[in-house]
Amino acid sequence: MEYFFYHHEASTIESTLPQILEKCIIKNWRALIKTRVDHLVELDDFLWTFKADSFLPHGRDDQPRVQHHPIVLSSSAKTADSFQVVFLLAGSDIKKLNGVERCIVFIDGRSERSINYERSRWRKLKAEGEKLNYYQQNPIGEWIKKV
């Protein structure tokens, strides 16, 4: 498995997330998005309406037939067994990532708390020998690979 950290500076997480999710759909990858419970409804609504002419098909893990959705939103998932990609938002975590190909971590560059938490996660994963990638936005919003 490979970790991808995206440190947002010029744009918001909400502007980046749909772009990566669209790529997951094209590759037929199932994606799990783990976030705080207070962010779940807002994120759910956003993915249905982020573009006037399209949406991202998804469901929440607290609703029926979630196994049929290519994108699943959760605030409580403990494992990610049937997903190729896991997104960790707002400092969320999942203990078991068996079978996952990519874990994508978003860092809110406007939040010291987010930056510090994800730095700690990075150090822990690095000490465990995980494969890590780190991208940071420049002032005009381009992604620069730092590691």
PDB file of C-alpha atoms in Angstrom:
ATOM      1  CA  MET A   1       0.000   0.000   0.000  1.00  0.00           C
ATOM      2  CA  GLU A   2       1.038   3.557  -0.669  1.00  0.00           C
ATOM      3  CA  TYR A   3       0.160   6.756   1.216  1.00  0.00           C
ATOM      4  CA  PHE A   4      -0.419  10.090  -0.519  1.00  0.00           C
ATOM      5  CA  PHE A   5      -0.463  13.250   1.592  1.00  0.00           C
ATOM      6  CA  TYR A   6      -1.966  16.360  -0.049  1.00  0.00           C
ATOM      7  CA  HIS A   7      -1.158  19.600   1.790  1.00  0.00           C
ATOM      8  CA  HIS A   8      -3.708  22.200   0.695  1.00  0.00           C
ATOM      9  CA  GLU A   9      -2.591  25.820   0.639  1.00  0.00           C
ATOM     10  CA  ALA A  10      -4.269  27.643  -2.257  1.00  0.00           C
ATOM     11  CA  SER A  11      -7.444  25.574  -2.607  1.00  0.00           C
ATOM     12  CA  THR A  12      -9.825  23.700  -0.369  1.00  0.00           C
ATOM     13  CA  ILE A  13     -10.127  20.002   0.251  1.00  0.00           C
ATOM     14  CA  GLU A  14     -13.600  20.171  -1.308  1.00  0.00           C
ATOM     15  CA  SER A  15     -12.122  21.358  -4.599  1.00  0.00           C
ATOM     16  CA  THR A  16      -9.573  18.515  -4.743  1.00  0.00           C
ATOM     17  CA  LEU A  17     -11.645  15.599  -3.462  1.00  0.00           C
ATOM     18  CA  PRO A  18     -14.063  15.358  -6.440  1.00  0.00           C
ATOM     19  CA  GLN A  19     -11.194  15.406  -8.949  1.00  0.00           C
ATOM     20  CA  ILE A  20      -9.520  12.414  -7.322  1.00  0.00           C
ATOM     21  CA  LEU A  21     -12.835  10.600  -6.811  1.00  0.00           C
ATOM     22  CA  GLU A  22     -13.628  10.980 -10.522  1.00  0.00           C
ATOM     23  CA  LYS A  23     -10.303   9.257 -11.292  1.00  0.00           C
ATOM     24  CA  CYS A  24     -11.225   6.440  -8.893  1.00  0.00           C
ATOM     25  CA  ILE A  25     -14.548   5.935 -10.717  1.00  0.00           C
ATOM     26  CA  ILE A  26     -12.755   5.786 -14.081  1.00  0.00           C
ATOM     27  CA  LYS A  27     -10.411   3.085 -12.710  1.00  0.00           C
ATOM     28  CA  ASN A  28     -13.367   1.151 -11.210  1.00  0.00           C
ATOM     29  CA  TRP A  29     -11.893   1.544  -7.739  1.00  0.00           C
ATOM     30  CA  ARG A  30     -14.159   1.559  -4.711  1.00  0.00           C
ATOM     31  CA  ALA A  31     -13.366   4.442  -2.395  1.00  0.00           C
ATOM     32  CA  LEU A  32     -14.019   4.886   1.305  1.00  0.00           C
ATOM     33  CA  ILE A  33     -14.043   8.414   2.694  1.00  0.00           C
ATOM     34  CA  LYS A  34     -13.647   8.569   6.454  1.00  0.00           C
ATOM     35  CA  THR A  35     -14.448  11.851   8.166  1.00  0.00           C
ATOM     36  CA  ARG A  36     -15.915  13.277  11.363  1.00  0.00           C
ATOM     37  CA  VAL A  37     -19.572  12.570  12.064  1.00  0.00           C
ATOM     38  CA  ASP A  38     -20.343  16.318  12.029  1.00  0.00           C
ATOM     39  CA  HIS A  39     -18.943  16.569   8.479  1.00  0.00           C
ATOM     40  CA  LEU A  40     -20.778  13.542   7.048  1.00  0.00           C
ATOM     41  CA  VAL A  41     -24.090  15.155   6.007  1.00  0.00           C
ATOM     42  CA  GLU A  42     -22.339  18.192   4.531  1.00  0.00           C
ATOM     43  CA  LEU A  43     -19.987  15.980   2.505  1.00  0.00           C
ATOM     44  CA  ASP A  44     -22.884  13.776   1.388  1.00  0.00           C
ATOM     45  CA  ASP A  45     -24.794  16.807   0.061  1.00  0.00           C
ATOM     46  CA  PHE A  46     -21.670  18.256  -1.545  1.00  0.00           C
ATOM     47  CA  LEU A  47     -20.894  15.136  -3.607  1.00  0.00           C
ATOM     48  CA  TRP A  48     -24.398  15.225  -5.114  1.00  0.00           C
ATOM     49  CA  THR A  49     -24.164  18.906  -6.070  1.00  0.00           C
ATOM     50  CA  PHE A  50     -20.494  19.849  -6.584  1.00  0.00           C
ATOM     51  CA  LYS A  51     -21.122  20.332 -10.341  1.00  0.00           C
ATOM     52  CA  ALA A  52     -24.255  21.583 -12.036  1.00  0.00           C
ATOM     53  CA  ASP A  53     -24.055  18.916 -14.753  1.00  0.00           C
ATOM     54  CA  SER A  54     -22.892  15.840 -12.813  1.00  0.00           C
ATOM     55  CA  PHE A  55     -22.517  14.153  -9.434  1.00  0.00           C
ATOM     56  CA  LEU A  56     -20.467  11.441  -7.796  1.00  0.00           C
ATOM     57  CA  PRO A  57     -22.472   8.282  -7.028  1.00  0.00           C
ATOM     58  CA  HIS A  58     -22.038   7.453  -3.377  1.00  0.00           C
ATOM     59  CA  GLY A  59     -23.719   6.305  -0.206  1.00  0.00           C
ATOM     60  CA  ARG A  60     -23.243   6.490   3.530  1.00  0.00           C
ATOM     61  CA  ASP A  61     -22.398   3.420   5.550  1.00  0.00           C
ATOM     62  CA  ASP A  62     -25.329   4.140   7.874  1.00  0.00           C
ATOM     63  CA  GLN A  63     -27.801   3.749   4.988  1.00  0.00           C
ATOM     64  CA  PRO A  64     -29.100   0.636   3.185  1.00  0.00           C
ATOM     65  CA  ARG A  65     -27.412  -0.981   0.154  1.00  0.00           C
ATOM     66  CA  VAL A  66     -24.076   0.696   0.803  1.00  0.00           C
ATOM     67  CA  GLN A  67     -22.240  -2.294  -0.688  1.00  0.00           C
ATOM     68  CA  HIS A  68     -23.523  -1.265  -4.149  1.00  0.00           C
ATOM     69  CA  HIS A  69     -21.936   2.199  -4.123  1.00  0.00           C
ATOM     70  CA  PRO A  70     -18.521   2.949  -5.652  1.00  0.00           C
ATOM     71  CA  ILE A  71     -17.920   5.658  -3.029  1.00  0.00           C
ATOM     72  CA  VAL A  72     -18.826   5.188   0.620  1.00  0.00           C
ATOM     73  CA  LEU A  73     -18.833   7.886   3.295  1.00  0.00           C
ATOM     74  CA  SER A  74     -18.256   6.881   6.904  1.00  0.00           C
ATOM     75  CA  SER A  75     -17.536   8.313  10.306  1.00  0.00           C
ATOM     76  CA  SER A  76     -17.256   4.929  11.995  1.00  0.00           C
ATOM     77  CA  ALA A  77     -15.491   2.456   9.654  1.00  0.00           C
ATOM     78  CA  LYS A  78     -12.889   0.323  11.419  1.00  0.00           C
ATOM     79  CA  THR A  79     -11.726  -1.628   8.348  1.00  0.00           C
ATOM     80  CA  ALA A  80     -11.486  -1.001   4.611  1.00  0.00           C
ATOM     81  CA  ASP A  81     -11.533  -4.570   3.290  1.00  0.00           C
ATOM     82  CA  SER A  82     -13.497  -4.042   0.052  1.00  0.00           C
ATOM     83  CA  PHE A  83     -11.951  -0.728  -1.027  1.00  0.00           C
ATOM     84  CA  GLN A  84      -8.976   0.064  -3.240  1.00  0.00           C
ATOM     85  CA  VAL A  85      -8.684   3.661  -1.998  1.00  0.00           C
ATOM     86  CA  VAL A  86      -9.253   5.202   1.421  1.00  0.00           C
ATOM     87  CA  PHE A  87      -9.482   8.953   2.012  1.00  0.00           C
ATOM     88  CA  LEU A  88      -8.809  10.205   5.533  1.00  0.00           C
ATOM     89  CA  LEU A  89     -10.315  13.630   6.211  1.00  0.00           C
ATOM     90  CA  ALA A  90     -10.271  15.858   9.285  1.00  0.00           C
ATOM     91  CA  GLY A  91      -7.814  13.766  11.283  1.00  0.00           C
ATOM     92  CA  SER A  92      -9.773  10.537  10.931  1.00  0.00           C
ATOM     93  CA  ASP A  93      -8.081   7.146  10.980  1.00  0.00           C
ATOM     94  CA  ILE A  94      -8.704   3.487  10.165  1.00  0.00           C
ATOM     95  CA  LYS A  95      -6.770   0.777  11.946  1.00  0.00           C
ATOM     96  CA  LYS A  96      -7.033  -1.983   9.319  1.00  0.00           C
ATOM     97  CA  LEU A  97      -6.236  -1.147   5.697  1.00  0.00           C
ATOM     98  CA  ASN A  98      -5.887  -4.721   4.412  1.00  0.00           C
ATOM     99  CA  GLY A  99      -6.093  -4.891   0.616  1.00  0.00           C
ATOM    100  CA  VAL A 100      -6.144  -1.112   0.146  1.00  0.00           C
ATOM    101  CA  GLU A 101      -3.912   0.125  -2.688  1.00  0.00           C
ATOM    102  CA  ARG A 102      -3.831   3.805  -1.750  1.00  0.00           C
ATOM    103  CA  CYS A 103      -4.536   5.837   1.330  1.00  0.00           C
ATOM    104  CA  ILE A 104      -5.023   9.528   0.641  1.00  0.00           C
ATOM    105  CA  VAL A 105      -4.624  11.992   3.490  1.00  0.00           C
ATOM    106  CA  PHE A 106      -5.715  15.602   3.076  1.00  0.00           C
ATOM    107  CA  ILE A 107      -4.036  18.327   5.121  1.00  0.00           C
ATOM    108  CA  ASP A 108      -5.780  21.662   5.640  1.00  0.00           C
ATOM    109  CA  GLY A 109      -2.927  24.153   5.348  1.00  0.00           C
ATOM    110  CA  ARG A 110      -5.000  26.812   7.117  1.00  0.00           C
ATOM    111  CA  SER A 111      -5.282  24.710  10.278  1.00  0.00           C
ATOM    112  CA  GLU A 112      -2.292  24.296  12.603  1.00  0.00           C
ATOM    113  CA  ARG A 113      -4.133  21.430  14.254  1.00  0.00           C
ATOM    114  CA  SER A 114      -4.471  19.597  10.928  1.00  0.00           C
ATOM    115  CA  ILE A 115      -0.837  20.233  10.022  1.00  0.00           C
ATOM    116  CA  ASN A 116       0.471  19.034  13.389  1.00  0.00           C
ATOM    117  CA  TYR A 117      -1.746  15.952  13.468  1.00  0.00           C
ATOM    118  CA  GLU A 118      -0.730  14.865   9.972  1.00  0.00           C
ATOM    119  CA  ARG A 119       2.959  15.520  10.667  1.00  0.00           C
ATOM    120  CA  SER A 120       2.647  13.125  13.571  1.00  0.00           C
ATOM    121  CA  ARG A 121       0.899  10.558  11.355  1.00  0.00           C
ATOM    122  CA  TRP A 122       3.671  10.965   8.724  1.00  0.00           C
ATOM    123  CA  ARG A 123       6.442  10.363  11.284  1.00  0.00           C
ATOM    124  CA  LYS A 124       4.674   7.269  12.618  1.00  0.00           C
ATOM    125  CA  LEU A 125       4.146   5.791   9.139  1.00  0.00           C
ATOM    126  CA  LYS A 126       7.717   6.596   8.115  1.00  0.00           C
ATOM    127  CA  ALA A 127       9.045   4.829  11.217  1.00  0.00           C
ATOM    128  CA  GLU A 128       6.926   1.808  10.232  1.00  0.00           C
ATOM    129  CA  GLY A 129       8.558   1.754   6.786  1.00  0.00           C
ATOM    130  CA  GLU A 130       5.438   2.661   4.803  1.00  0.00           C
ATOM    131  CA  LYS A 131       5.723   4.032   1.251  1.00  0.00           C
ATOM    132  CA  LEU A 132       4.936   7.760   1.504  1.00  0.00           C
ATOM    133  CA  ASN A 133       4.306  10.541  -1.019  1.00  0.00           C
ATOM    134  CA  TYR A 134       3.863  14.187  -0.078  1.00  0.00           C
ATOM    135  CA  TYR A 135       2.413  16.882  -2.328  1.00  0.00           C
ATOM    136  CA  GLN A 136       2.074  20.527  -1.357  1.00  0.00           C
ATOM    137  CA  GLN A 137       0.345  23.295  -3.239  1.00  0.00           C
ATOM    138  CA  ASN A 138       2.252  26.340  -4.336  1.00  0.00           C
ATOM    139  CA  PRO A 139       0.604  29.803  -4.119  1.00  0.00           C
ATOM    140  CA  ILE A 140      -1.115  29.389  -7.509  1.00  0.00           C
ATOM    141  CA  GLY A 141      -2.559  25.971  -6.666  1.00  0.00           C
ATOM    142  CA  GLU A 142      -0.164  23.657  -8.508  1.00  0.00           C
ATOM    143  CA  TRP A 143       0.763  20.412  -6.761  1.00  0.00           C
ATOM    144  CA  ILE A 144       4.493  20.035  -6.128  1.00  0.00           C
ATOM    145  CA  LYS A 145       5.831  16.637  -5.077  1.00  0.00           C
ATOM    146  CA  LYS A 146       8.052  17.184  -2.042  1.00  0.00           C
ATOM    147  CA  VAL A 147       8.679  13.527  -1.121  1.00  0.00           C
TER     148      VAL A 147
END
